[in-house]
mmCIF file of C-alpha atoms in Angstrom:
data_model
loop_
_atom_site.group_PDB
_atom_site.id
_atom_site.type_symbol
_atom_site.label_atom_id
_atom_site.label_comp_id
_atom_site.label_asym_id
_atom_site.label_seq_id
_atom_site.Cartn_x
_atom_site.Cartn_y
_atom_site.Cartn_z
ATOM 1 C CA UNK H 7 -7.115 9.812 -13.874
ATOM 2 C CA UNK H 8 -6.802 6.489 -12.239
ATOM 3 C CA UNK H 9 -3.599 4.796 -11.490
ATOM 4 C CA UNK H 10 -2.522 1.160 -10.248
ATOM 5 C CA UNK H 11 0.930 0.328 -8.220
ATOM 6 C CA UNK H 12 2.837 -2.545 -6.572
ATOM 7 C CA UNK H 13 5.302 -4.022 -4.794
ATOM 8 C CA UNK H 14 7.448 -5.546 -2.360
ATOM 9 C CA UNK H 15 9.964 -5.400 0.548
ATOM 10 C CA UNK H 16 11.457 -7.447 3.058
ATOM 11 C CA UNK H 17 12.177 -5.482 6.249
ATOM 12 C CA UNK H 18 14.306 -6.733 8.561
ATOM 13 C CA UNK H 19 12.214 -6.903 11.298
ATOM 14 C CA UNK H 20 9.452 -9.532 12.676
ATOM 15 C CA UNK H 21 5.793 -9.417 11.668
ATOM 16 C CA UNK H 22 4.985 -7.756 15.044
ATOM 17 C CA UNK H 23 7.116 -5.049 15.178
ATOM 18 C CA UNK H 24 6.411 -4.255 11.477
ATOM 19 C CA UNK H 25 2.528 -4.335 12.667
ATOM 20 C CA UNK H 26 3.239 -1.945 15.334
ATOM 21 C CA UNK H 27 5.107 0.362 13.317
ATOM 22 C CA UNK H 28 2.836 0.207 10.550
ATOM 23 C CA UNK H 29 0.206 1.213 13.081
ATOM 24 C CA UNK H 30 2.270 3.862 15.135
ATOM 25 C CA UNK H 31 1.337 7.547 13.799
ATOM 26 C CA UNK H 32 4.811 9.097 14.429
ATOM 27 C CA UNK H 33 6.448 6.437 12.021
ATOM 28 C CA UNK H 34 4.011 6.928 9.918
ATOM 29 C CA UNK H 35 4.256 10.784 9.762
ATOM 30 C CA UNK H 36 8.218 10.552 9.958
ATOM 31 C CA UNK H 37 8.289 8.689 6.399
ATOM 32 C CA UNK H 38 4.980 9.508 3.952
ATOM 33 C CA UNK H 39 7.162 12.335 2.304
ATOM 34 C CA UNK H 40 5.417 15.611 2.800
ATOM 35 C CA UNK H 41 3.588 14.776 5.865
ATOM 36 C CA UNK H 42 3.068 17.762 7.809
ATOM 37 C CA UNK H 43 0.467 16.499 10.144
ATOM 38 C CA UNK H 44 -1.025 12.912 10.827
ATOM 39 C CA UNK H 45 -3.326 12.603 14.187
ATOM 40 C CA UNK H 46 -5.084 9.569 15.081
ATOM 41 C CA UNK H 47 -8.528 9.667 15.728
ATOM 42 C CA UNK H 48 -9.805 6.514 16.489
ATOM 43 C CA UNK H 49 -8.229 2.963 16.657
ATOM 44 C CA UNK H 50 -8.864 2.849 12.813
ATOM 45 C CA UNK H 51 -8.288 6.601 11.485
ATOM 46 C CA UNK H 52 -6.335 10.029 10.798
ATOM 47 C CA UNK H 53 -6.484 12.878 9.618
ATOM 48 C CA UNK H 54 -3.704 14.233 7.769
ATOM 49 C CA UNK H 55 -1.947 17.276 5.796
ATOM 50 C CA UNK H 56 0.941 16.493 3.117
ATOM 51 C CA UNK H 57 2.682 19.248 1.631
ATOM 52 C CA UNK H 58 3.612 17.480 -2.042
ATOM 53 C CA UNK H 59 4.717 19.434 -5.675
ATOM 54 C CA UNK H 60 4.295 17.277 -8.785
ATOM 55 C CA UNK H 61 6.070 18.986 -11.690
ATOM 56 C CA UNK H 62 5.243 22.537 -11.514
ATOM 57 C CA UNK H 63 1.885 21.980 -9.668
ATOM 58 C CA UNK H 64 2.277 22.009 -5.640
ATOM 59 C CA UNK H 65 -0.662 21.704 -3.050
ATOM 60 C CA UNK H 66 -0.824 21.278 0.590
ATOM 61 C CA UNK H 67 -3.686 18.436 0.768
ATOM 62 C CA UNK H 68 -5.794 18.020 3.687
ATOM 63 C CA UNK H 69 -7.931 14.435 3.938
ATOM 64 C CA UNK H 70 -8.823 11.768 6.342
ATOM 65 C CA UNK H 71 -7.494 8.246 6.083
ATOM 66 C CA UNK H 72 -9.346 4.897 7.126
ATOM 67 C CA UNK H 73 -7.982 1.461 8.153
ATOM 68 C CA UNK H 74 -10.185 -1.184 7.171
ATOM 69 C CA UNK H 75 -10.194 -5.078 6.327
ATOM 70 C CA UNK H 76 -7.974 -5.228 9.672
ATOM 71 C CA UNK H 77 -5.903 -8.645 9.747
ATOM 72 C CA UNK H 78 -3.464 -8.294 13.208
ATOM 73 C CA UNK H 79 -0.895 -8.816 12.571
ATOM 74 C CA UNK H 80 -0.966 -9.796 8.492
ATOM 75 C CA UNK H 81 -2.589 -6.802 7.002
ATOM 76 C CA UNK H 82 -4.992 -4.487 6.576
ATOM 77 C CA UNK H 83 -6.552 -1.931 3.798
ATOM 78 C CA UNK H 84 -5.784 1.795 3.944
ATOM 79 C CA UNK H 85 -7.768 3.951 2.063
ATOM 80 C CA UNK H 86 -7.933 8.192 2.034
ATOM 81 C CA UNK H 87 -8.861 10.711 0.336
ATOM 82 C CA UNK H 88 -7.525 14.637 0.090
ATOM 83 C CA UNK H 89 -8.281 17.897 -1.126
ATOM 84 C CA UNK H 90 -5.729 20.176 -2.643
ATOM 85 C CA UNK H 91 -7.883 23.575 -3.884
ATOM 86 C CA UNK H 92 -7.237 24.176 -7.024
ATOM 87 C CA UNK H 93 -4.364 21.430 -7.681
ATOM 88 C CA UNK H 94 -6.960 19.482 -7.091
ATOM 89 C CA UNK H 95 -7.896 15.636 -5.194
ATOM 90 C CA UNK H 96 -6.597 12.452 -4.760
ATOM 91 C CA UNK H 97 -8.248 9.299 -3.571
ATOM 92 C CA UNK H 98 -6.973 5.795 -2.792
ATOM 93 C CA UNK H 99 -6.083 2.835 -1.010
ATOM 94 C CA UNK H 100 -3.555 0.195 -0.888
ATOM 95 C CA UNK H 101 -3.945 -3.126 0.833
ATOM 96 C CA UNK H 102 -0.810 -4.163 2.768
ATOM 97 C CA UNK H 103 0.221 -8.000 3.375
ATOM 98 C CA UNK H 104 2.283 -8.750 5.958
ATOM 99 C CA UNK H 105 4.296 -12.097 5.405
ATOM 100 C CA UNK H 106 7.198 -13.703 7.567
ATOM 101 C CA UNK H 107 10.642 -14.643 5.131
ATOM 102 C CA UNK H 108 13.901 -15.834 5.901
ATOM 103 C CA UNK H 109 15.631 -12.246 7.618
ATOM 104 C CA UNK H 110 12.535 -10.464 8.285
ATOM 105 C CA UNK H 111 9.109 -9.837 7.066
ATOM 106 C CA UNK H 112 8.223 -9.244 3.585
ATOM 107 C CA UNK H 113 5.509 -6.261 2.970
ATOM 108 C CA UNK H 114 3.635 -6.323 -0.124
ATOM 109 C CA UNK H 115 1.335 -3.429 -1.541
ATOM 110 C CA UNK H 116 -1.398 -3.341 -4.106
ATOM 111 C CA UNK H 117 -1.921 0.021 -4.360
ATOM 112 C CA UNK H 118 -5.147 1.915 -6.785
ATOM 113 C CA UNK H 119 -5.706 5.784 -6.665
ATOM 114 C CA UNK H 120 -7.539 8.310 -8.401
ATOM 115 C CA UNK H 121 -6.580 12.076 -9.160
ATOM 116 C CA UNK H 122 -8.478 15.010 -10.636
ATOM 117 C CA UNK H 123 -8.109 18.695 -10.885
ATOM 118 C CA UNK H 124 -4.808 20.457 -12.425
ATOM 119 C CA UNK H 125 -3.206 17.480 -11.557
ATOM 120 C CA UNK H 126 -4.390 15.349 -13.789
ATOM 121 C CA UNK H 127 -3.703 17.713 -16.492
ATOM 122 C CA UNK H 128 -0.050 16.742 -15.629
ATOM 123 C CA UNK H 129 -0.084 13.865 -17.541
ATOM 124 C CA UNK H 130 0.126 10.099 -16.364
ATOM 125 C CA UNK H 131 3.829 9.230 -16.903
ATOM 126 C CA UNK H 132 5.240 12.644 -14.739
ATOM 127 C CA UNK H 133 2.026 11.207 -11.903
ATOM 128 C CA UNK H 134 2.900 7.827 -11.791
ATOM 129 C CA UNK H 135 6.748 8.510 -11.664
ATOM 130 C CA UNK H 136 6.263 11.141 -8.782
ATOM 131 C CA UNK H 137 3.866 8.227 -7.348
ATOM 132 C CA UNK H 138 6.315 5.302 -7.601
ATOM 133 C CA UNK H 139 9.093 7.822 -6.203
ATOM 134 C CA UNK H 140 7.452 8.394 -3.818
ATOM 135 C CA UNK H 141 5.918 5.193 -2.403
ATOM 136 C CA UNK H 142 10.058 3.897 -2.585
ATOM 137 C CA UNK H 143 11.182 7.034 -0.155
ATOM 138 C CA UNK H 144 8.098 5.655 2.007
ATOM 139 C CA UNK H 145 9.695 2.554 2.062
ATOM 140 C CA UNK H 146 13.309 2.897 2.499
ATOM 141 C CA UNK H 147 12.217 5.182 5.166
ATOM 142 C CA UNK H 148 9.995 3.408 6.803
ATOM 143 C CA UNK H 149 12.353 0.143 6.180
ATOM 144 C CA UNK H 150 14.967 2.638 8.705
ATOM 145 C CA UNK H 151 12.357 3.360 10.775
ATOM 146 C CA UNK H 152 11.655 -0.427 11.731
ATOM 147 C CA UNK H 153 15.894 -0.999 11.498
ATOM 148 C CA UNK H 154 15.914 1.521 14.474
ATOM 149 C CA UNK H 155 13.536 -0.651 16.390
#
């Protein structure tokens, strides 16, 4: 099952500290929701472990996630892919714009993903309103996150 999502924020913060954030592992850990585990390594990956329960189905997915397309400090693409056993995968990316506004910097997201597995026997409207929850408690915690800078 393939799914498409977008949006926008303006953070109050400038482009390079955004950047820096977006790029810093801790912050990034701190606000995916789930995260249990995100390690760098190399300049342009991670490998990660999200704990995450979409209507009665929860997995602990384990996957590796690539920075590519890199654009310091406007952008970049983020793609990665996880295994859940027998919930079953997910696969995606997103590509993130950086763009300075009037009181901060405005992020935009294009995001496309793919799901299989008992997952996708959830149905799309319960997976895409668990998705778009949770890519705006990404946001409004990473949006703190860059606040605190």
């Amino acid at each position: 099952m393939a799914m498409t999502m977008s949006g926008d924020f303006v953070l109050p913060a400038d482009k390079p500290t955004v950047w820096a954030k977006l790029n810093d592992p801790e912050v990034l850990k701190a606000c995916i929701p789930g995260c249990q585990t995100l390690e760098k390594t190399s300049d342009t990956s991670f490998q990660a472990t999200a704990k995450i329960k979409v209507g009665p189905v929860g997995a602990t997915f384990k996957g590796k996630v690539n920075l590519t397309d890199i654009d310091a400090p406007n952008g970049y693409r983020i793609s990665g892919e996880g295994e859940g056993g027998v919930a079953g995968f997910a696969k995606g990316g997103a590509v993130v714009k950086l763009e300075t506004v009037e009181g901060g910097t405005k992020l935009t997201y294009d995001v496309e993903a793919q799901i299989g597995g008992k997952l996708a026997q959830l149905g799309g409207r319960l997976i895409n309103g668990v998705a778009k929850k949770m890519a705006d408690e990404f946001f409004a915690n990473f949006a703190k996150a860059v606040s605190a800078a």
